[in-house]
Amino acid sequence: LRNESGSAYAGGVRFADRLSEQLTLTAQIDTVPVNRVLAAMDRLGLAEVTGKDQALRLRQALGVDGLVVGSITGYDPYDPPKLGLNVELYLDPRHESAAFDIRKLSRAASDRDFRGDLAGYHHTDQPVSSLSTFFDAAHPAVQDRMAYYAKHRGTDYGLTTADPRLYRISTDLYTDFVAYEVCGRLMHAETQRIDRTRAAAARPRVDASPQMAAQNRRQ
């Protein structure tokens, strides 16, 4: 992830690792190590991914079905921590005929219902989904989500309680929480896109030929 936050302490590689870990928790999704992505970028001469063409080149070079790219737009590690992100999803156009069904995907401790299946899309449709969000631990809605996450995930830091306040104190824990939320929201955004695509494809089409227009006028 590009660091556009203005803070030298916002680690794009570190957060990419967190996103990769959270996506790996999604059933039927495997991720490649971030260092492999960095190696491919180095071979392509890319210091960072700043646009569609670079993202598509990188996805093809990696030989993966999908690539998530983006930037850190805001970062403050002090209590209450803040983290802003823009992320985009690029998919292989060959999924046009692939049997990839998001209804079969499930994320541990998720209270969202992801549904839909991949529709066809072309080069110009990339990225297929995008998300821009900002997490402020002082906001009540974010605090509610942290409490839910803490209750269902707990911690692996030797602590016996899943106290959501820990996620405000520990930068690592807060980053894990935000990565979890971003992955879930990106999946939800993609599901909405798929639902719109399927709804548009199901609409009846009107024959606009001159013969049909004349027949409609006679009727």
Tab-separated table of N, CA, C and O in Angstrom, residues 124-180:
chain	number	residue	atom	x	y	z
A	124	THR	N	-11.562	-2.629	-19.327
A	124	THR	CA	-11.924	-1.257	-18.975
A	124	THR	C	-12.733	-1.181	-17.690
A	124	THR	O	-12.951	-0.101	-17.166
A	125	ASP	N	-13.219	-2.326	-17.199
A	125	ASP	CA	-14.031	-2.322	-15.987
A	125	ASP	C	-13.192	-2.337	-14.708
A	125	ASP	O	-13.743	-2.297	-13.617
A	126	GLN	N	-11.876	-2.442	-14.841
A	126	GLN	CA	-11.011	-2.548	-13.674
A	126	GLN	C	-10.749	-1.171	-13.062
A	126	GLN	O	-10.625	-0.196	-13.793
A	127	PRO	N	-10.636	-1.040	-11.736
A	127	PRO	CA	-10.874	-2.092	-10.747
A	127	PRO	C	-12.360	-2.436	-10.653
A	127	PRO	O	-13.211	-1.572	-10.863
A	128	VAL	N	-12.654	-3.680	-10.318
A	128	VAL	CA	-14.052	-4.094	-10.273
A	128	VAL	C	-14.758	-3.570	-9.036
A	128	VAL	O	-15.971	-3.373	-9.032
A	129	SER	N	-14.007	-3.381	-7.950
A	129	SER	CA	-14.569	-2.830	-6.717
A	129	SER	C	-13.531	-1.947	-6.048
A	129	SER	O	-12.321	-2.164	-6.199
A	130	SER	N	-13.998	-0.948	-5.334
A	130	SER	CA	-13.092	-0.059	-4.614
A	130	SER	C	-13.736	0.370	-3.304
A	130	SER	O	-14.959	0.319	-3.148
A	131	LEU	N	-12.892	0.797	-2.391
A	131	LEU	CA	-13.358	1.157	-1.057
A	131	LEU	C	-12.493	2.279	-0.510
A	131	LEU	O	-11.270	2.230	-0.596
A	132	SER	N	-13.134	3.293	0.024
A	132	SER	CA	-12.442	4.377	0.701
A	132	SER	C	-13.067	4.534	2.073
A	132	SER	O	-14.277	4.767	2.191
A	133	THR	N	-12.256	4.390	3.125
A	133	THR	CA	-12.819	4.390	4.469
A	133	THR	C	-11.824	4.957	5.469
A	133	THR	O	-10.615	4.995	5.215
A	134	PHE	N	-12.355	5.401	6.601
A	134	PHE	CA	-11.525	5.988	7.655
A	134	PHE	C	-12.021	5.464	9.004
A	134	PHE	O	-13.219	5.539	9.297
A	135	PHE	N	-11.121	4.903	9.795
A	135	PHE	CA	-11.466	4.330	11.089
A	135	PHE	C	-10.888	5.194	12.208
A	135	PHE	O	-9.662	5.310	12.329
A	136	ASP	N	-11.773	5.779	12.999
A	136	ASP	CA	-11.399	6.591	14.151
A	136	ASP	C	-11.898	5.878	15.402
A	136	ASP	O	-13.110	5.718	15.594
A	137	ALA	N	-10.982	5.417	16.237
A	137	ALA	CA	-11.358	4.631	17.416
A	137	ALA	C	-12.188	5.419	18.411
A	137	ALA	O	-12.750	4.829	19.341
A	138	ALA	N	-12.290	6.736	18.240
A	138	ALA	CA	-13.136	7.544	19.117
A	138	ALA	C	-14.598	7.539	18.674
A	138	ALA	O	-15.479	7.964	19.425
A	139	HIS	N	-14.865	7.044	17.467
A	139	HIS	CA	-16.232	7.058	16.949
A	139	HIS	C	-17.023	5.888	17.534
A	139	HIS	O	-16.540	4.752	17.559
A	140	PRO	N	-18.250	6.136	17.996
A	140	PRO	CA	-19.040	5.065	18.623
A	140	PRO	C	-19.243	3.845	17.723
A	140	PRO	O	-19.217	2.711	18.199
A	141	ALA	N	-19.459	4.068	16.432
A	141	ALA	CA	-19.682	2.940	15.526
A	141	ALA	C	-18.433	2.069	15.420
A	141	ALA	O	-18.522	0.831	15.383
A	142	VAL	N	-17.275	2.709	15.374
A	142	VAL	CA	-16.020	1.954	15.319
A	142	VAL	C	-15.808	1.216	16.636
A	142	VAL	O	-15.346	0.065	16.655
A	143	GLN	N	-16.145	1.851	17.743
A	143	GLN	CA	-16.017	1.188	19.041
A	143	GLN	C	-16.910	-0.043	19.126
A	143	GLN	O	-16.508	-1.082	19.674
A	144	ASP	N	-18.114	0.038	18.562
A	144	ASP	CA	-19.007	-1.122	18.552
A	144	ASP	C	-18.401	-2.260	17.740
A	144	ASP	O	-18.464	-3.433	18.142
A	145	ARG	N	-17.814	-1.926	16.589
A	145	ARG	CA	-17.199	-2.951	15.754
A	145	ARG	C	-15.978	-3.553	16.453
A	145	ARG	O	-15.729	-4.758	16.352
A	146	MET	N	-15.210	-2.728	17.159
A	146	MET	CA	-14.058	-3.249	17.896
A	146	MET	C	-14.511	-4.206	18.987
A	146	MET	O	-13.875	-5.241	19.221
A	147	ALA	N	-15.607	-3.857	19.664
A	147	ALA	CA	-16.121	-4.726	20.722
A	147	ALA	C	-16.558	-6.068	20.147
A	147	ALA	O	-16.287	-7.122	20.734
A	148	TYR	N	-17.216	-6.026	18.996
A	148	TYR	CA	-17.635	-7.272	18.345
A	148	TYR	C	-16.409	-8.101	17.963
A	148	TYR	O	-16.353	-9.310	18.207
A	149	TYR	N	-15.431	-7.453	17.340
A	149	TYR	CA	-14.229	-8.145	16.901
A	149	TYR	C	-13.479	-8.753	18.088
A	149	TYR	O	-13.047	-9.908	18.053
A	150	ALA	N	-13.337	-7.968	19.147
A	150	ALA	CA	-12.617	-8.452	20.331
A	150	ALA	C	-13.329	-9.644	20.956
A	150	ALA	O	-12.702	-10.618	21.366
A	151	LYS	N	-14.653	-9.588	21.018
A	151	LYS	CA	-15.425	-10.666	21.624
A	151	LYS	C	-15.259	-11.974	20.870
A	151	LYS	O	-15.121	-13.047	21.463
A	152	HIS	N	-15.237	-11.893	19.542
A	152	HIS	CA	-15.215	-13.108	18.728
A	152	HIS	C	-13.809	-13.552	18.349
A	152	HIS	O	-13.624	-14.693	17.932
A	153	ARG	N	-12.833	-12.686	18.484
A	153	ARG	CA	-11.481	-13.044	18.111
A	153	ARG	C	-10.549	-13.195	19.307
A	153	ARG	O	-9.640	-14.004	19.301
A	154	GLY	N	-10.723	-12.368	20.335
A	154	GLY	CA	-9.783	-12.384	21.450
A	154	GLY	C	-8.418	-11.905	20.986
A	154	GLY	O	-8.279	-11.239	19.968
A	155	THR	N	-7.382	-12.224	21.731
A	155	THR	CA	-6.025	-11.836	21.360
A	155	THR	C	-5.097	-13.011	21.540
A	155	THR	O	-5.417	-14.000	22.196
A	156	ASP	N	-3.945	-12.904	20.945
A	156	ASP	CA	-2.909	-13.924	21.141
A	156	ASP	C	-1.685	-13.313	21.808
A	156	ASP	O	-0.563	-13.704	21.567
A	157	TYR	N	-1.926	-12.303	22.621
A	157	TYR	CA	-0.832	-11.598	23.278
A	157	TYR	C	-0.698	-12.021	24.749
A	157	TYR	O	-0.195	-11.279	25.584
A	158	GLY	N	-1.162	-13.229	25.079
A	158	GLY	CA	-1.028	-13.724	26.439
A	158	GLY	C	-2.042	-13.126	27.389
A	158	GLY	O	-1.902	-13.246	28.599
A	159	LEU	N	-3.064	-12.472	26.853
A	159	LEU	CA	-4.084	-11.849	27.690
A	159	LEU	C	-5.296	-12.757	27.747
A	159	LEU	O	-5.650	-13.430	26.777
A	160	THR	N	-5.949	-12.810	28.878
A	160	THR	CA	-7.054	-13.746	29.069
A	160	THR	C	-8.407	-13.118	28.776
A	160	THR	O	-9.418	-13.798	28.841
A	161	THR	N	-8.454	-11.865	28.456
A	161	THR	CA	-9.731	-11.214	28.189
A	161	THR	C	-9.697	-10.529	26.835
A	161	THR	O	-8.648	-10.058	26.395
A	162	ALA	N	-10.837	-10.533	26.169
A	162	ALA	CA	-10.941	-9.874	24.866
A	162	ALA	C	-11.489	-8.459	25.076
A	162	ALA	O	-12.565	-8.109	24.589
A	163	ASP	N	-10.786	-7.651	25.797
A	163	ASP	CA	-11.201	-6.288	26.114
A	163	ASP	C	-10.972	-5.401	24.892
A	163	ASP	O	-9.836	-5.258	24.436
A	164	PRO	N	-12.023	-4.777	24.335
A	164	PRO	CA	-11.843	-3.948	23.146
A	164	PRO	C	-10.925	-2.757	23.377
A	164	PRO	O	-10.385	-2.198	22.416
A	165	ARG	N	-10.725	-2.355	24.645
A	165	ARG	CA	-9.822	-1.236	24.909
A	165	ARG	C	-8.393	-1.561	24.517
A	165	ARG	O	-7.596	-0.662	24.228
A	166	LEU	N	-8.064	-2.857	24.501
A	166	LEU	CA	-6.710	-3.257	24.099
A	166	LEU	C	-6.420	-2.857	22.664
A	166	LEU	O	-5.276	-2.597	22.301
A	167	TYR	N	-7.473	-2.795	21.845
A	167	TYR	CA	-7.292	-2.471	20.441
A	167	TYR	C	-7.018	-0.984	20.224
A	167	TYR	O	-6.575	-0.581	19.154
A	168	ARG	N	-7.267	-0.184	21.252
A	168	ARG	CA	-6.909	1.227	21.189
A	168	ARG	C	-5.490	1.453	21.689
A	168	ARG	O	-4.832	2.415	21.287
A	169	ILE	N	-5.012	0.557	22.514
A	169	ILE	CA	-3.684	0.698	23.109
A	169	ILE	C	-2.606	0.117	22.198
A	169	ILE	O	-1.523	0.685	22.053
A	170	SER	N	-2.899	-1.019	21.597
A	170	SER	CA	-1.923	-1.721	20.764
A	170	SER	C	-2.112	-1.366	19.295
A	170	SER	O	-3.170	-1.610	18.719
A	171	THR	N	-1.081	-0.791	18.689
A	171	THR	CA	-1.135	-0.459	17.260
A	171	THR	C	-1.312	-1.709	16.418
A	171	THR	O	-2.068	-1.720	15.442
A	172	ASP	N	-0.640	-2.796	16.794
A	172	ASP	CA	-0.751	-4.046	16.038
A	172	ASP	C	-2.174	-4.594	16.084
A	172	ASP	O	-2.715	-5.034	15.066
A	173	LEU	N	-2.788	-4.581	17.270
A	173	LEU	CA	-4.146	-5.085	17.395
A	173	LEU	C	-5.128	-4.209	16.614
A	173	LEU	O	-6.055	-4.719	15.982
A	174	TYR	N	-4.942	-2.908	16.668
A	174	TYR	CA	-5.840	-2.013	15.941
A	174	TYR	C	-5.693	-2.213	14.437
A	174	TYR	O	-6.682	-2.216	13.691
A	175	THR	N	-4.467	-2.410	13.974
A	175	THR	CA	-4.233	-2.675	12.554
A	175	THR	C	-4.901	-3.976	12.127
A	175	THR	O	-5.485	-4.063	11.047
A	176	ASP	N	-4.835	-5.014	12.994
A	176	ASP	CA	-5.517	-6.276	12.699
A	176	ASP	C	-7.025	-6.053	12.559
A	176	ASP	O	-7.661	-6.590	11.647
A	177	PHE	N	-7.579	-5.272	13.473
A	177	PHE	CA	-9.010	-4.987	13.439
A	177	PHE	C	-9.397	-4.258	12.156
A	177	PHE	O	-10.375	-4.632	11.484
A	178	VAL	N	-8.647	-3.231	11.789
A	178	VAL	CA	-8.962	-2.473	10.577
A	178	VAL	C	-8.827	-3.351	9.339
A	178	VAL	O	-9.658	-3.288	8.420
A	179	ALA	N	-7.799	-4.204	9.300
A	179	ALA	CA	-7.629	-5.112	8.163
A	179	ALA	C	-8.831	-6.035	8.033
A	179	ALA	O	-9.316	-6.305	6.924
A	180	TYR	N	-9.314	-6.527	9.161
A	180	TYR	CA	-10.505	-7.390	9.170
A	180	TYR	C	-11.709	-6.651	8.599
A	180	TYR	O	-12.450	-7.173	7.751
